[in-house]
Amino acid sequence: MDVHREVHETAAAIDAMETRGAAAIADAAARALRSQARASDADTPEAFRAELRAAARTLFETRPTAVSLPNALRYVLHGADGQTVAALRESVETTVAEFCARLEHAQADLGEVGANRLRDGDVVMTHCHSTDALACVEAAVDQGKELRAIVKETRPRNQGHITAEALSELGVPVTLIVDSAARHYLNDVDHVLVGADSIAADGSVINKIGTSGLAVNARDRGTPIMVAAQTLKLHPATLTGHTVDIETRDVTEVIDEATRASIGAPDVVNPAFDVTPPRYVDAIVTERGQFPPESIVTLMRELFGEGTTRPWEEP
Ligand code: RI2
């Protein structure tokens, strides 16, 4: 059989950012591989594995920056084990359940670590929408701490609106600001709290465009910058010198065609992410504890060894 319909649907939803956020993308990708395994009519283990690889490639090709996607695919493909199709299918079932449970657990554990950095009465400034970052706030609120938030809207897609809603649901008072007002409010802020799409071996943080400027400004004002990122966001290929691809998205996310034409048709670019160098980050908070960015490489070696594999490619 071909790549299953649900895999194509998941890939399309990731591509269109209906499914977005690094953790949600990983979860959806693992579940899509499970759908492929469940629906497979392969009559040999080799055919079954080839189908899984094809499904994984379809998912892999959607968005290049969040490493949680290839890390999820790698986890499931490595977990696929067995001498028969039935055994392989069963192992995918177990591996995906284990992966999704670990994801949820990691986020909750990370939240507890991050919450310890937050004190009663603190104000946090957020950028974009990160479920890992929100887990820290949620755990702090559960500990009885009262927090307030200044939420950057995060052009061009305004994911700050999702953050505003989530924080309100947690009972955290929110002030929404335009991105360019961030520096103006940094003196009123105790922590800049962001998520990550990938973390490189040198401790650089790849996150939503605008994070690096925010971090530089926060450093200038002496405001600590905390990055909430479960270890699924560690980018193993950077251990061997690879860099992280920065996704460029359609310019219509920035400006519609008619408006662009009416202002002299300027070139428009729409990079989705940027790189914050480690010197602008105070702590990377993971489910394994908090790390200064420069020491994250030790954790990466422990988790991934010296490198990485691409098990979705044809052998
Ligand atoms: P969680 C998002 O990217 C943001 O950059 C956010 O900080 C990051 O994913 C991590 O999100 P996008 O998918 O995994 O909106 O913490 O482009 O939810």
CSV table of C-alpha atoms and ligand atoms in Angstrom, one decimal:
chain,number,residue,atom,x,y,z
A,1,MET,CA,0.0,0.0,0.0
A,2,ASP,CA,1.0,3.6,-0.4
A,3,VAL,CA,1.5,6.2,2.3
A,4,HIS,CA,-1.7,6.2,4.3
A,5,ARG,CA,-4.3,9.0,4.0
A,6,GLU,CA,-3.9,9.9,7.7
A,7,VAL,CA,-0.2,10.4,7.2
A,8,HIS,CA,-0.8,12.8,4.3
A,9,GLU,CA,-3.4,14.6,6.4
A,10,THR,CA,-1.0,15.0,9.3
A,11,ALA,CA,1.7,16.2,7.0
A,12,ALA,CA,-0.6,18.7,5.4
A,13,ALA,CA,-1.7,20.0,8.9
A,14,ILE,CA,1.9,20.4,10.0
A,15,ASP,CA,2.8,22.1,6.8
A,16,ALA,CA,-0.1,24.6,7.1
A,17,MET,CA,0.6,25.1,10.8
A,18,GLU,CA,-2.8,23.8,11.9
A,19,THR,CA,-0.7,21.4,14.0
A,20,ARG,CA,2.1,23.5,15.3
A,21,GLY,CA,4.5,23.8,18.3
A,22,ALA,CA,7.4,21.4,18.4
A,23,ALA,CA,5.9,19.1,21.0
A,24,ALA,CA,2.5,18.9,19.2
A,25,ILE,CA,4.3,18.2,15.9
A,26,ALA,CA,6.2,15.3,17.4
A,27,ASP,CA,3.1,13.8,19.0
A,28,ALA,CA,1.2,14.0,15.7
A,29,ALA,CA,4.0,12.5,13.7
A,30,ALA,CA,4.3,9.5,16.0
A,31,ARG,CA,0.6,8.9,15.9
A,32,ALA,CA,0.6,9.2,12.1
A,33,LEU,CA,3.2,6.4,11.9
A,34,ARG,CA,1.0,4.3,14.1
A,35,SER,CA,-1.9,4.9,11.6
A,36,GLN,CA,0.3,3.7,8.8
A,37,ALA,CA,1.3,0.6,10.8
A,38,ARG,CA,-2.3,-0.2,11.7
A,39,ALA,CA,-3.6,0.2,8.1
A,40,SER,CA,-0.7,-1.6,6.5
A,41,ASP,CA,-1.5,-4.6,4.2
A,42,ALA,CA,2.2,-5.4,3.7
A,43,ASP,CA,2.8,-9.1,3.4
A,44,THR,CA,6.5,-9.1,4.3
A,45,PRO,CA,8.4,-7.4,7.1
A,46,GLU,CA,10.6,-5.7,4.5
A,47,ALA,CA,7.5,-4.2,2.8
A,48,PHE,CA,6.1,-3.1,6.1
A,49,ARG,CA,9.4,-1.3,7.0
A,50,ALA,CA,9.5,0.3,3.5
A,51,GLU,CA,6.0,1.6,4.0
A,52,LEU,CA,6.9,3.1,7.4
A,53,ARG,CA,10.0,4.7,6.0
A,54,ALA,CA,7.9,6.3,3.1
A,55,ALA,CA,5.4,7.6,5.7
A,56,ALA,CA,8.2,9.0,7.8
A,57,ARG,CA,9.7,10.8,4.7
A,58,THR,CA,6.3,12.4,4.0
A,59,LEU,CA,6.2,13.7,7.5
A,60,PHE,CA,9.9,14.7,7.6
A,61,GLU,CA,9.6,16.9,4.5
A,62,THR,CA,7.0,19.2,6.0
A,63,ARG,CA,8.9,21.7,8.3
A,64,PRO,CA,12.7,21.7,8.6
A,65,THR,CA,13.5,23.6,11.8
A,66,ALA,CA,11.8,21.8,14.8
A,67,VAL,CA,14.0,18.8,15.5
A,68,SER,CA,11.3,17.2,17.6
A,69,LEU,CA,9.9,16.0,14.2
A,70,PRO,CA,12.9,13.9,13.1
A,71,ASN,CA,13.5,12.9,16.7
A,72,ALA,CA,10.0,11.4,16.9
A,73,LEU,CA,10.3,9.6,13.6
A,74,ARG,CA,13.7,8.2,14.7
A,75,TYR,CA,12.3,7.0,18.0
A,76,VAL,CA,9.4,5.1,16.3
A,77,LEU,CA,11.4,3.7,13.5
A,78,HIS,CA,14.1,2.4,15.9
A,79,GLY,CA,11.4,0.9,18.0
A,80,ALA,CA,9.9,-1.0,15.1
A,81,ASP,CA,11.1,-4.5,15.8
A,82,GLY,CA,10.0,-8.1,14.9
A,83,GLN,CA,10.3,-11.0,12.4
A,84,THR,CA,6.7,-10.8,11.2
A,85,VAL,CA,4.4,-8.1,10.1
A,86,ALA,CA,2.2,-8.7,13.1
A,87,ALA,CA,5.1,-8.4,15.5
A,88,LEU,CA,6.3,-5.2,13.8
A,89,ARG,CA,2.9,-3.7,13.9
A,90,GLU,CA,2.6,-4.5,17.6
A,91,SER,CA,6.0,-3.0,18.3
A,92,VAL,CA,5.0,0.2,16.6
A,93,GLU,CA,1.9,0.3,18.6
A,94,THR,CA,3.9,0.0,21.9
A,95,THR,CA,6.6,2.4,20.8
A,96,VAL,CA,4.2,5.2,19.9
A,97,ALA,CA,2.3,4.8,23.1
A,98,GLU,CA,5.6,4.9,25.0
A,99,PHE,CA,6.7,8.0,23.0
A,100,CYS,CA,3.5,10.0,23.6
A,101,ALA,CA,3.5,9.1,27.3
A,102,ARG,CA,7.1,10.2,27.6
A,103,LEU,CA,6.4,13.5,25.8
A,104,GLU,CA,3.6,14.3,28.3
A,105,HIS,CA,5.7,13.3,31.3
A,106,ALA,CA,8.7,15.2,30.1
A,107,GLN,CA,6.6,18.4,29.8
A,108,ALA,CA,5.2,18.0,33.3
A,109,ASP,CA,8.7,17.3,34.8
A,110,LEU,CA,10.2,20.2,32.9
A,111,GLY,CA,7.4,22.4,34.3
A,112,GLU,CA,8.3,21.6,37.8
A,113,VAL,CA,11.9,22.6,37.2
A,114,GLY,CA,11.0,25.8,35.5
A,115,ALA,CA,8.5,26.7,38.2
A,116,ASN,CA,11.3,26.7,40.8
A,117,ARG,CA,12.9,29.6,38.9
A,118,LEU,CA,9.6,31.7,39.3
A,119,ARG,CA,8.8,33.5,42.5
A,120,ASP,CA,5.5,34.6,43.8
A,121,GLY,CA,4.6,38.0,42.3
A,122,ASP,CA,6.9,37.6,39.2
A,123,VAL,CA,6.1,39.0,35.8
A,124,VAL,CA,7.1,36.9,32.8
A,125,MET,CA,7.4,38.1,29.2
A,126,THR,CA,6.5,35.5,26.5
A,127,HIS,CA,7.2,35.2,22.8
A,128,CYS,CA,5.1,33.0,20.5
A,129,HIS,CA,3.3,30.0,22.0
A,130,SER,CA,5.2,27.2,23.6
A,131,THR,CA,3.6,24.4,25.6
A,132,ASP,CA,6.9,23.7,27.3
A,133,ALA,CA,7.1,27.4,28.5
A,134,LEU,CA,3.4,27.3,29.6
A,135,ALA,CA,4.1,24.1,31.6
A,136,CYS,CA,6.5,26.1,33.8
A,137,VAL,CA,3.8,28.8,34.5
A,138,GLU,CA,1.2,26.1,35.1
A,139,ALA,CA,3.4,24.3,37.7
A,140,ALA,CA,4.2,27.6,39.4
A,141,VAL,CA,0.5,28.5,39.6
A,142,ASP,CA,-0.2,25.0,41.0
A,143,GLN,CA,2.4,25.8,43.7
A,144,GLY,CA,0.3,28.8,44.6
A,145,LYS,CA,2.4,31.5,43.1
A,146,GLU,CA,0.7,34.5,41.6
A,147,LEU,CA,2.3,35.5,38.3
A,148,ARG,CA,1.5,38.1,35.7
A,149,ALA,CA,2.4,38.0,32.0
A,150,ILE,CA,3.3,40.4,29.3
A,151,VAL,CA,2.6,38.6,26.0
A,152,LYS,CA,4.2,39.6,22.7
A,153,GLU,CA,1.7,39.1,19.9
A,154,THR,CA,4.4,37.5,17.7
A,155,ARG,CA,3.9,38.6,14.1
A,156,PRO,CA,3.3,37.4,11.5
A,157,ARG,CA,1.0,34.6,12.8
A,158,ASN,CA,0.1,36.0,16.2
A,159,GLN,CA,0.7,32.9,18.2
A,160,GLY,CA,0.9,35.2,21.2
A,161,HIS,CA,-2.9,35.2,21.1
A,162,ILE,CA,-2.9,31.4,21.8
A,163,THR,CA,-0.5,32.1,24.8
A,164,ALA,CA,-2.8,34.9,26.1
A,165,GLU,CA,-5.8,32.6,26.0
A,166,ALA,CA,-3.9,29.7,27.7
A,167,LEU,CA,-2.5,32.0,30.4
A,168,SER,CA,-5.9,33.5,31.1
A,169,GLU,CA,-7.3,30.0,31.5
A,170,LEU,CA,-4.6,29.5,34.2
A,171,GLY,CA,-5.8,32.6,35.9
A,172,VAL,CA,-2.7,34.6,35.0
A,173,PRO,CA,-3.4,38.3,34.2
A,174,VAL,CA,-2.2,39.1,30.7
A,175,THR,CA,-1.1,42.3,29.0
A,176,LEU,CA,-0.8,41.9,25.2
A,177,ILE,CA,1.8,44.0,23.4
A,178,VAL,CA,3.0,44.4,19.9
A,179,ASP,CA,6.4,42.9,19.3
A,180,SER,CA,8.2,46.2,19.0
A,181,ALA,CA,7.0,47.3,22.5
A,182,ALA,CA,9.0,44.5,24.1
A,183,ARG,CA,12.1,46.5,25.1
A,184,HIS,CA,9.9,49.3,26.5
A,185,TYR,CA,8.4,46.8,29.0
A,186,LEU,CA,11.5,44.8,29.9
A,187,ASN,CA,12.1,46.9,33.0
A,188,ASP,CA,8.8,45.6,34.4
A,189,VAL,CA,9.7,42.0,33.8
A,190,ASP,CA,11.4,39.4,36.0
A,191,HIS,CA,11.9,36.7,33.4
A,192,VAL,CA,11.8,36.3,29.6
A,193,LEU,CA,10.3,32.9,29.2
A,194,VAL,CA,10.4,31.2,25.7
A,195,GLY,CA,10.3,27.7,24.2
A,196,ALA,CA,12.5,26.3,21.5
A,197,ASP,CA,12.2,24.4,18.3
A,198,SER,CA,15.8,23.2,18.4
A,199,ILE,CA,18.8,23.5,20.6
A,200,ALA,CA,22.2,23.2,19.0
A,201,ALA,CA,25.3,21.5,20.6
A,202,ASP,CA,26.9,24.9,21.4
A,203,GLY,CA,23.8,25.9,23.4
A,204,SER,CA,22.3,28.1,20.7
A,205,VAL,CA,18.5,28.3,20.8
A,206,ILE,CA,16.5,28.1,17.6
A,207,ASN,CA,13.1,29.6,18.3
A,208,LYS,CA,10.4,31.7,16.7
A,209,ILE,CA,11.7,34.7,14.8
A,210,GLY,CA,12.2,37.6,17.2
A,211,THR,CA,13.5,35.5,20.1
A,212,SER,CA,17.2,36.6,19.5
A,213,GLY,CA,16.3,40.3,19.4
A,214,LEU,CA,14.3,39.9,22.6
A,215,ALA,CA,17.1,38.0,24.3
A,216,VAL,CA,19.7,40.7,23.4
A,217,ASN,CA,17.4,43.4,24.7
A,218,ALA,CA,16.7,41.4,27.9
A,219,ARG,CA,20.4,40.9,28.5
A,220,ASP,CA,20.9,44.7,28.0
A,221,ARG,CA,18.3,45.3,30.7
A,222,GLY,CA,19.6,42.5,33.0
A,223,THR,CA,16.4,40.5,32.7
A,224,PRO,CA,17.1,36.7,32.9
A,225,ILE,CA,16.2,34.6,29.8
A,226,MET,CA,14.9,31.2,30.4
A,227,VAL,CA,14.3,28.6,27.7
A,228,ALA,CA,11.9,25.8,28.3
A,229,ALA,CA,12.8,22.9,26.1
A,230,GLN,CA,12.4,19.2,26.7
A,231,THR,CA,15.3,17.0,25.5
A,232,LEU,CA,13.3,16.1,22.4
A,233,LYS,CA,14.4,19.6,21.2
A,234,LEU,CA,18.1,18.8,21.3
A,235,HIS,CA,19.4,18.6,17.7
A,236,PRO,CA,21.8,15.6,17.5
A,237,ALA,CA,23.2,16.4,14.0
A,238,THR,CA,24.7,19.6,15.4
A,239,LEU,CA,27.1,17.4,17.4
A,240,THR,CA,28.8,16.6,14.1
A,241,GLY,CA,28.9,20.1,12.8
A,242,HIS,CA,25.6,20.4,10.9
A,243,THR,CA,23.6,23.6,11.2
A,244,VAL,CA,19.9,23.9,11.7
A,245,ASP,CA,17.8,24.8,8.7
A,246,ILE,CA,15.8,27.9,9.2
A,247,GLU,CA,12.3,27.6,7.6
A,248,THR,CA,11.2,30.4,5.3
A,249,ARG,CA,7.5,30.6,4.9
A,250,ASP,CA,5.1,32.2,2.4
A,251,VAL,CA,5.3,36.0,2.3
A,252,THR,CA,1.5,36.2,2.3
A,253,GLU,CA,1.7,35.5,6.0
A,254,VAL,CA,3.4,38.9,6.3
A,255,ILE,CA,1.4,41.0,3.8
A,256,ASP,CA,-1.4,40.2,1.3
A,257,GLU,CA,-0.7,40.6,-2.4
A,258,ALA,CA,-3.0,43.6,-3.0
A,259,THR,CA,-1.4,45.6,-0.2
A,260,ARG,CA,2.1,44.6,-1.3
A,261,ALA,CA,1.3,45.8,-4.8
A,262,SER,CA,-0.2,49.1,-3.5
A,263,ILE,CA,3.1,50.0,-1.7
A,264,GLY,CA,5.4,49.6,-4.7
A,265,ALA,CA,5.7,45.7,-4.6
A,266,PRO,CA,8.7,45.5,-2.3
A,267,ASP,CA,10.5,42.2,-1.8
A,268,VAL,CA,9.2,40.5,1.3
A,269,VAL,CA,10.8,37.7,3.3
A,270,ASN,CA,9.4,35.6,6.0
A,271,PRO,CA,11.9,33.6,8.1
A,272,ALA,CA,10.0,31.6,10.7
A,273,PHE,CA,12.9,31.2,13.2
A,274,ASP,CA,16.1,32.7,14.4
A,275,VAL,CA,19.2,31.7,16.4
A,276,THR,CA,19.9,33.1,19.9
A,277,PRO,CA,23.6,32.6,20.8
A,278,PRO,CA,24.2,30.9,24.2
A,279,ARG,CA,25.6,34.0,25.8
A,280,TYR,CA,22.1,35.6,25.8
A,281,VAL,CA,20.5,32.6,27.5
A,282,ASP,CA,20.6,32.1,31.3
A,283,ALA,CA,19.1,28.7,31.6
A,284,ILE,CA,17.7,25.9,29.4
A,285,VAL,CA,15.1,24.1,31.5
A,286,THR,CA,14.5,20.4,30.5
A,287,GLU,CA,12.9,17.4,32.2
A,288,ARG,CA,16.4,16.4,33.2
A,289,GLY,CA,17.0,19.7,35.2
A,290,GLN,CA,18.2,23.1,34.2
A,291,PHE,CA,21.4,23.7,32.3
A,292,PRO,CA,23.5,26.7,31.4
A,293,PRO,CA,23.4,26.6,27.6
A,294,GLU,CA,27.2,25.9,27.3
A,295,SER,CA,26.8,22.6,29.1
A,296,ILE,CA,23.9,21.2,27.1
A,297,VAL,CA,26.4,19.4,24.9
A,298,THR,CA,27.1,17.0,27.8
A,299,LEU,CA,23.4,16.0,28.0
A,300,MET,CA,23.3,15.7,24.2
A,301,ARG,CA,26.2,13.3,24.2
A,302,GLU,CA,24.6,11.3,27.0
A,303,LEU,CA,21.3,11.0,25.1
A,304,PHE,CA,22.5,10.7,21.5
A,305,GLY,CA,26.1,9.5,21.6
A,306,GLU,CA,28.3,11.2,19.0
A,307,GLY,CA,25.9,11.5,16.2
A,308,THR,CA,22.6,10.6,14.6
A,309,THR,CA,20.9,8.5,12.0
A,310,ARG,CA,18.3,9.0,9.3
A,311,PRO,CA,16.4,5.7,9.4
A,312,TRP,CA,13.7,7.0,7.0
A,313,GLU,CA,16.1,6.9,4.1
A,314,GLU,CA,16.2,3.9,1.9
A,315,PRO,CA,19.1,1.6,2.9
B,1,RI2,P1,6.4,23.8,22.2
B,1,RI2,C1,6.8,27.1,17.9
B,1,RI2,O1,7.0,27.2,16.6
B,1,RI2,C2,7.4,28.3,18.7
B,1,RI2,O2,8.7,28.7,18.1
B,1,RI2,C3,7.6,27.7,20.1
B,1,RI2,O3,8.5,28.4,20.9
B,1,RI2,C4,8.1,26.3,19.7
B,1,RI2,O4,7.4,25.9,18.5
B,1,RI2,C5,8.0,25.2,20.8
B,1,RI2,O5,6.7,24.9,21.1
B,1,RI2,P2,5.8,27.2,15.5
B,1,RI2,O6,5.4,25.7,15.3
B,1,RI2,O7,6.9,22.5,21.7
B,1,RI2,O8,4.7,28.0,16.0
B,1,RI2,O9,7.0,24.2,23.5
B,1,RI2,O10,6.4,27.7,14.2
B,1,RI2,O11,4.9,23.8,22.3
